[in-house]
Coordinates of C-alpha atoms and ligand atoms in Angstrom, one line a residue:
M1 CA 82.9 151.6 28.5
V2 CA 79.4 152.2 30.1
M3 CA 77.0 149.5 29.1
M4 CA 73.5 150.9 28.4
N5 CA 70.3 149.0 29.3
R6 CA 68.3 147.9 26.3
Q7 CA 65.7 150.6 25.4
I8 CA 62.2 149.4 25.0
V9 CA 58.7 150.7 24.1
L10 CA 55.7 148.8 25.5
D11 CA 52.7 148.8 23.2
V12 CA 49.8 147.7 25.5
D13 CA 46.0 147.3 25.9
T14 CA 46.1 147.2 29.7
G15 CA 44.4 144.7 30.5
N16 CA 45.4 142.7 33.6
D17 CA 48.2 140.7 32.1
D18 CA 49.6 143.8 30.3
A19 CA 49.8 145.4 33.8
V20 CA 52.0 142.6 35.1
A21 CA 54.3 143.0 32.1
I22 CA 54.5 146.8 32.6
A23 CA 55.4 146.3 36.3
M24 CA 58.1 143.7 35.4
A25 CA 59.7 145.9 32.6
A26 CA 59.6 149.1 34.7
G27 CA 61.0 147.2 37.7
R28 CA 64.3 145.4 38.1
S29 CA 64.3 143.9 34.6
G30 CA 67.5 145.6 33.3
L31 CA 65.5 147.3 30.6
D32 CA 64.8 151.0 30.1
V33 CA 61.2 151.7 29.3
L34 CA 61.1 154.8 27.1
A35 CA 57.3 155.0 27.0
C36 CA 54.1 153.0 26.9
T37 CA 51.9 153.4 23.8
T38 CA 48.3 152.3 24.2
V39 CA 45.8 150.8 21.8
R40 CA 42.3 149.4 21.7
G41 CA 42.2 145.7 22.5
N42 CA 41.1 144.1 25.8
L43 CA 39.2 147.3 26.5
P44 CA 38.4 150.6 24.7
L45 CA 41.3 153.0 24.2
E46 CA 40.3 155.4 27.0
E47 CA 40.3 152.5 29.5
T48 CA 43.6 150.9 28.3
T49 CA 45.2 154.3 28.6
D50 CA 43.8 155.0 32.0
N51 CA 44.8 151.6 33.3
T52 CA 48.3 152.0 32.0
L53 CA 48.7 155.3 33.8
R54 CA 47.2 153.7 37.0
M55 CA 49.7 150.9 36.9
L56 CA 52.7 153.1 36.3
G57 CA 51.6 155.3 39.2
A58 CA 51.0 152.4 41.5
I59 CA 54.5 151.0 40.9
G60 CA 56.2 154.3 41.5
R61 CA 57.1 154.9 37.8
P62 CA 54.8 157.8 36.8
D63 CA 57.9 159.3 35.1
I64 CA 57.3 156.9 32.1
P65 CA 55.2 158.7 29.6
V66 CA 52.0 157.3 28.0
Y67 CA 51.0 158.0 24.5
A68 CA 47.5 157.0 23.3
G69 CA 47.3 155.4 19.9
L70 CA 44.5 154.0 17.8
G71 CA 41.0 153.3 19.1
R72 CA 39.9 151.2 16.1
P73 CA 41.5 148.3 14.2
F74 CA 42.6 148.5 10.6
A75 CA 39.8 146.2 9.6
P76 CA 37.3 144.9 12.0
R77 CA 36.2 141.3 11.5
P78 CA 33.9 140.9 8.5
Y79 CA 31.8 138.2 10.1
P80 CA 29.5 138.1 13.0
F81 CA 30.9 136.1 15.9
A82 CA 29.6 135.7 19.5
P83 CA 31.3 137.6 22.2
G84 CA 34.2 135.7 23.8
R85 CA 33.5 133.8 27.0
S86 CA 36.2 135.9 28.7
A87 CA 34.6 139.2 27.8
G88 CA 34.8 141.3 31.0
L89 CA 36.1 138.5 33.1
M90 CA 39.8 138.8 32.9
H91 CA 40.5 142.5 32.3
E92 CA 39.2 145.2 34.6
S93 CA 37.9 148.4 33.0
V94 CA 39.4 150.1 36.0
L95 CA 42.3 148.4 37.6
P96 CA 42.0 148.2 41.4
L97 CA 44.7 150.9 41.8
P98 CA 44.4 154.7 42.5
P99 CA 44.1 157.1 39.6
S100 CA 47.4 158.4 38.3
T101 CA 48.5 162.0 39.0
R102 CA 49.6 162.1 35.4
T103 CA 47.6 162.2 32.1
A104 CA 48.5 160.8 28.7
E105 CA 50.8 163.0 26.5
S106 CA 49.1 165.2 23.9
T107 CA 51.1 163.6 21.0
S108 CA 49.5 160.5 19.5
A109 CA 51.3 157.2 19.9
I110 CA 51.8 156.9 16.1
D111 CA 53.4 160.4 15.8
W112 CA 55.6 159.7 18.8
L113 CA 56.8 156.4 17.6
I114 CA 57.7 157.8 14.2
A115 CA 59.5 160.8 15.6
T116 CA 61.3 158.8 18.2
L117 CA 62.4 156.0 15.8
R118 CA 63.5 158.6 13.2
A119 CA 65.6 160.5 15.8
T120 CA 67.2 157.7 17.8
T121 CA 70.9 156.9 17.6
Q122 CA 70.4 153.7 19.7
P123 CA 68.4 150.7 18.5
I124 CA 65.0 150.4 20.2
T125 CA 63.1 147.2 21.0
I126 CA 59.3 147.2 20.6
V127 CA 57.4 145.0 22.9
A128 CA 53.9 144.6 21.5
L129 CA 51.4 143.1 23.9
A130 CA 48.2 144.0 22.1
P131 CA 46.5 144.1 18.7
L132 CA 49.2 145.4 16.3
T133 CA 47.3 148.4 15.1
N134 CA 49.7 151.1 16.3
I135 CA 52.8 149.3 15.1
A136 CA 51.3 148.6 11.6
A137 CA 50.1 152.2 11.3
A138 CA 53.5 153.7 12.2
A139 CA 55.4 151.2 9.9
T140 CA 53.0 152.0 7.1
A141 CA 53.2 155.8 7.5
A142 CA 57.0 155.8 7.8
P143 CA 58.5 152.5 6.6
E144 CA 62.1 153.5 7.3
I145 CA 61.4 153.3 11.1
V146 CA 61.7 149.6 11.0
D147 CA 65.5 150.0 10.6
A148 CA 65.7 151.6 14.0
I149 CA 64.1 148.6 15.7
D150 CA 66.5 145.8 16.6
E151 CA 63.7 143.4 17.5
I152 CA 60.0 143.4 17.9
V153 CA 58.7 141.0 20.5
I154 CA 55.1 140.2 20.1
M155 CA 52.6 138.4 22.3
G156 CA 50.2 136.9 19.8
G157 CA 49.0 133.9 17.7
G158 CA 49.0 130.2 18.3
H159 CA 50.2 127.2 16.3
E160 CA 48.3 124.5 18.1
F161 CA 45.2 126.4 19.2
G162 CA 43.5 129.7 19.6
N163 CA 41.8 131.4 22.6
R164 CA 39.5 134.0 21.0
T165 CA 38.1 131.4 18.6
P166 CA 39.1 127.8 18.1
A167 CA 41.7 129.0 15.5
A168 CA 42.7 132.5 16.5
E169 CA 44.5 134.1 19.4
F170 CA 43.0 137.4 20.7
N171 CA 45.7 140.0 19.7
I172 CA 45.9 138.7 16.1
Y173 CA 42.1 138.2 15.8
A174 CA 41.4 141.7 17.0
D175 CA 43.3 143.2 14.0
P176 CA 44.6 140.5 11.5
I177 CA 45.4 143.0 8.8
A178 CA 47.7 144.9 11.2
A179 CA 49.4 141.7 12.2
D180 CA 49.9 140.8 8.5
V181 CA 51.4 144.2 7.9
V182 CA 53.8 143.8 10.8
F183 CA 54.9 140.3 9.8
Q184 CA 55.7 141.5 6.4
A185 CA 57.2 144.9 7.2
G186 CA 60.8 143.9 7.0
F187 CA 61.8 144.1 10.7
Q188 CA 65.3 142.8 11.4
R189 CA 63.9 140.4 13.9
V190 CA 60.4 139.4 14.8
T191 CA 60.0 137.3 17.9
V192 CA 56.6 135.9 18.9
M193 CA 55.4 134.5 22.2
P194 CA 52.3 132.7 21.1
L195 CA 49.8 130.6 23.1
D196 CA 52.0 127.5 22.5
A197 CA 54.6 129.1 24.8
T198 CA 52.5 131.2 27.2
H199 CA 50.3 128.2 28.2
D200 CA 53.5 126.4 29.4
V201 CA 54.0 129.0 32.1
V202 CA 51.1 129.5 34.4
T203 CA 50.7 131.5 37.5
D204 CA 48.8 130.2 40.5
R205 CA 47.7 131.5 43.9
A206 CA 50.8 130.2 45.6
M207 CA 52.9 132.3 43.1
I208 CA 50.7 135.3 43.8
E209 CA 51.5 134.9 47.5
Q210 CA 55.2 134.8 46.7
I211 CA 54.9 138.0 44.7
R212 CA 52.9 139.7 47.5
A213 CA 55.5 138.7 50.1
L214 CA 58.1 140.7 48.2
G215 CA 56.5 143.7 49.9
T216 CA 57.2 146.3 47.2
D217 CA 54.7 148.6 45.7
G218 CA 55.1 146.9 42.4
A219 CA 54.6 143.5 43.9
A220 CA 51.4 144.6 45.7
A221 CA 49.9 146.1 42.5
V222 CA 50.8 143.0 40.5
A223 CA 49.2 140.7 43.2
A224 CA 46.1 142.8 43.1
V225 CA 45.6 142.6 39.3
L226 CA 46.5 138.9 39.3
D227 CA 43.9 138.0 41.9
F228 CA 41.2 139.2 39.5
Y229 CA 42.8 137.8 36.4
I230 CA 43.2 134.3 37.7
A231 CA 39.7 134.1 39.0
G232 CA 38.4 135.3 35.6
H233 CA 40.6 133.0 33.6
D234 CA 39.5 130.1 35.8
A235 CA 35.9 130.8 35.2
S236 CA 36.2 131.3 31.4
H237 CA 39.3 129.2 30.3
P238 CA 40.0 126.7 33.0
M239 CA 43.5 125.2 32.9
D240 CA 44.5 121.7 34.0
S241 CA 45.5 122.9 37.4
P242 CA 42.7 124.9 39.1
A243 CA 43.1 128.6 40.0
S244 CA 46.0 129.1 37.6
A245 CA 46.4 131.1 34.4
P246 CA 48.9 132.0 31.7
V247 CA 49.9 135.6 32.2
H248 CA 50.6 135.9 28.4
D249 CA 52.1 139.3 28.1
A250 CA 54.6 138.8 31.0
L251 CA 56.4 136.1 29.0
C252 CA 57.6 138.8 26.5
V253 CA 59.4 140.7 29.3
S254 CA 60.6 137.4 30.8
Y255 CA 62.2 136.6 27.4
L256 CA 64.0 139.9 27.3
M257 CA 65.4 139.2 30.7
D258 CA 66.3 135.6 30.0
P259 CA 66.1 134.5 26.3
E260 CA 66.5 130.9 27.4
V261 CA 63.0 131.0 28.9
V262 CA 61.5 130.1 25.5
D263 CA 62.3 127.5 22.8
L264 CA 62.4 129.5 19.6
R265 CA 62.5 128.3 15.9
H266 CA 62.8 130.4 12.8
V267 CA 59.7 129.7 10.7
A268 CA 57.4 131.2 8.1
V269 CA 54.2 132.6 9.6
S270 CA 51.2 134.0 7.8
V271 CA 47.9 135.5 9.1
D272 CA 44.5 134.6 7.7
T273 CA 42.9 137.9 7.0
T274 CA 39.8 136.7 5.1
G275 CA 38.7 133.3 6.4
F276 CA 35.5 132.6 8.3
Q277 CA 36.4 129.8 10.8
N278 CA 40.1 130.7 10.5
F279 CA 39.8 134.6 10.6
G280 CA 42.9 135.8 12.5
R281 CA 44.6 132.4 12.6
T282 CA 48.4 132.3 12.4
T283 CA 49.6 129.5 10.1
V284 CA 53.1 128.3 11.1
D285 CA 54.9 126.4 8.4
V286 CA 56.7 123.9 10.6
N287 CA 57.2 121.3 7.9
H288 CA 58.3 123.8 5.1
R289 CA 55.4 123.1 2.9
G290 CA 55.2 126.6 1.5
N291 CA 57.6 128.8 -0.4
A292 CA 57.8 131.6 2.0
A293 CA 61.1 132.3 3.8
P294 CA 61.1 132.2 7.6
N295 CA 60.0 135.6 8.9
V296 CA 59.4 135.0 12.6
W297 CA 61.2 133.5 15.6
W298 CA 58.3 131.5 17.1
G299 CA 58.2 130.2 20.7
F300 CA 57.1 126.6 20.8
S301 CA 57.4 126.0 24.5
A302 CA 58.5 127.8 27.6
D303 CA 60.2 127.0 30.9
Q304 CA 58.1 127.5 34.1
A305 CA 61.0 127.8 36.6
R306 CA 62.9 130.3 34.5
F307 CA 59.7 132.3 34.0
D308 CA 58.9 132.4 37.7
R309 CA 62.5 133.5 38.5
T310 CA 62.3 136.5 36.1
V311 CA 58.9 137.5 37.5
L312 CA 60.2 137.5 41.1
E313 CA 63.5 139.2 40.2
S314 CA 61.9 142.0 38.3
L315 CA 59.5 142.9 41.1
R316 CA 62.0 142.9 44.0
A317 CA 62.8 146.3 45.6
Ligands
BDR1 C1 46.5 138.3 24.7 O1 45.2 138.9 24.6 C2 44.9 139.8 25.6 O2 43.6 139.5 26.1 C3 46.0 139.7 26.6 O3 46.2 140.9 27.2 C4 47.1 139.2 25.8 O4 47.9 140.2 25.2 C5 46.3 136.9 25.1 O5 45.7 136.2 24.0
CA2 CA1 47.6 142.5 26.1

């Protein structure tokens, strides 16, 4: 019997850490990337789409199609809030990579997701590395598609702390209504890599040099986007060890390559869609104080050595 690779769709707002995740997934990850769908998030939709095309071209995978999705959140934040300290520092409007020879497909990401998930005879895994606007829109327009998805792996949220605000992580803060829709949409399995886990696995300059030394096109492109990302992260969100940063989105791909990289618990998670200080906060019921049934497999910690191994493995020739 021929074993098929797991089929995945990457929903991205590329974004320097998304770019690393794309290179890993499209490299030697053992995963088949059916497409990238793009959404507004780190940058406007046109830029996240162009950056996604650039990354796929730079790593020698222009064959992976790109579908542009939604350029606005379900519901923008109702309260004024100062721009984040990281604005413009970590994610390049134009990645330092040549323009792609390809353009985005003419079908919208939402239409493509619905048609593909309706037609598939194999389960598909969604890897959502951005605000959940596209996924919520598709699941709202065609609720039956959730049955075709064996797992949705999300980078988002934080139990202990936020990064966009003291309470909220960026991807959830950018479209909390969409996140709430996704958490309640009835997916067979929702797995979340929140800040609690991504901050356990940092990438530093020594690791970038190990990546660069692999000598592949994918490794060179990843090293280039990480140079900028780590400098920006260091300037805006310094970690305990200088010149290092959590490459959040990469942990989702790492988890699909090696599920043991993260310590998961099944918990009830809700999103604050109305609060002021807590707008976009994920509340994780670790002590079973509410009545809600667990709806999410939440990563509470992650293993640095296992993470590094998956990054290097995926980017080898
Ligand atoms: C998440 O927000 C974005 O800025 C990153 O690309 C990542 O998906 C981290 O909070
Ligand atoms: Ca992202």
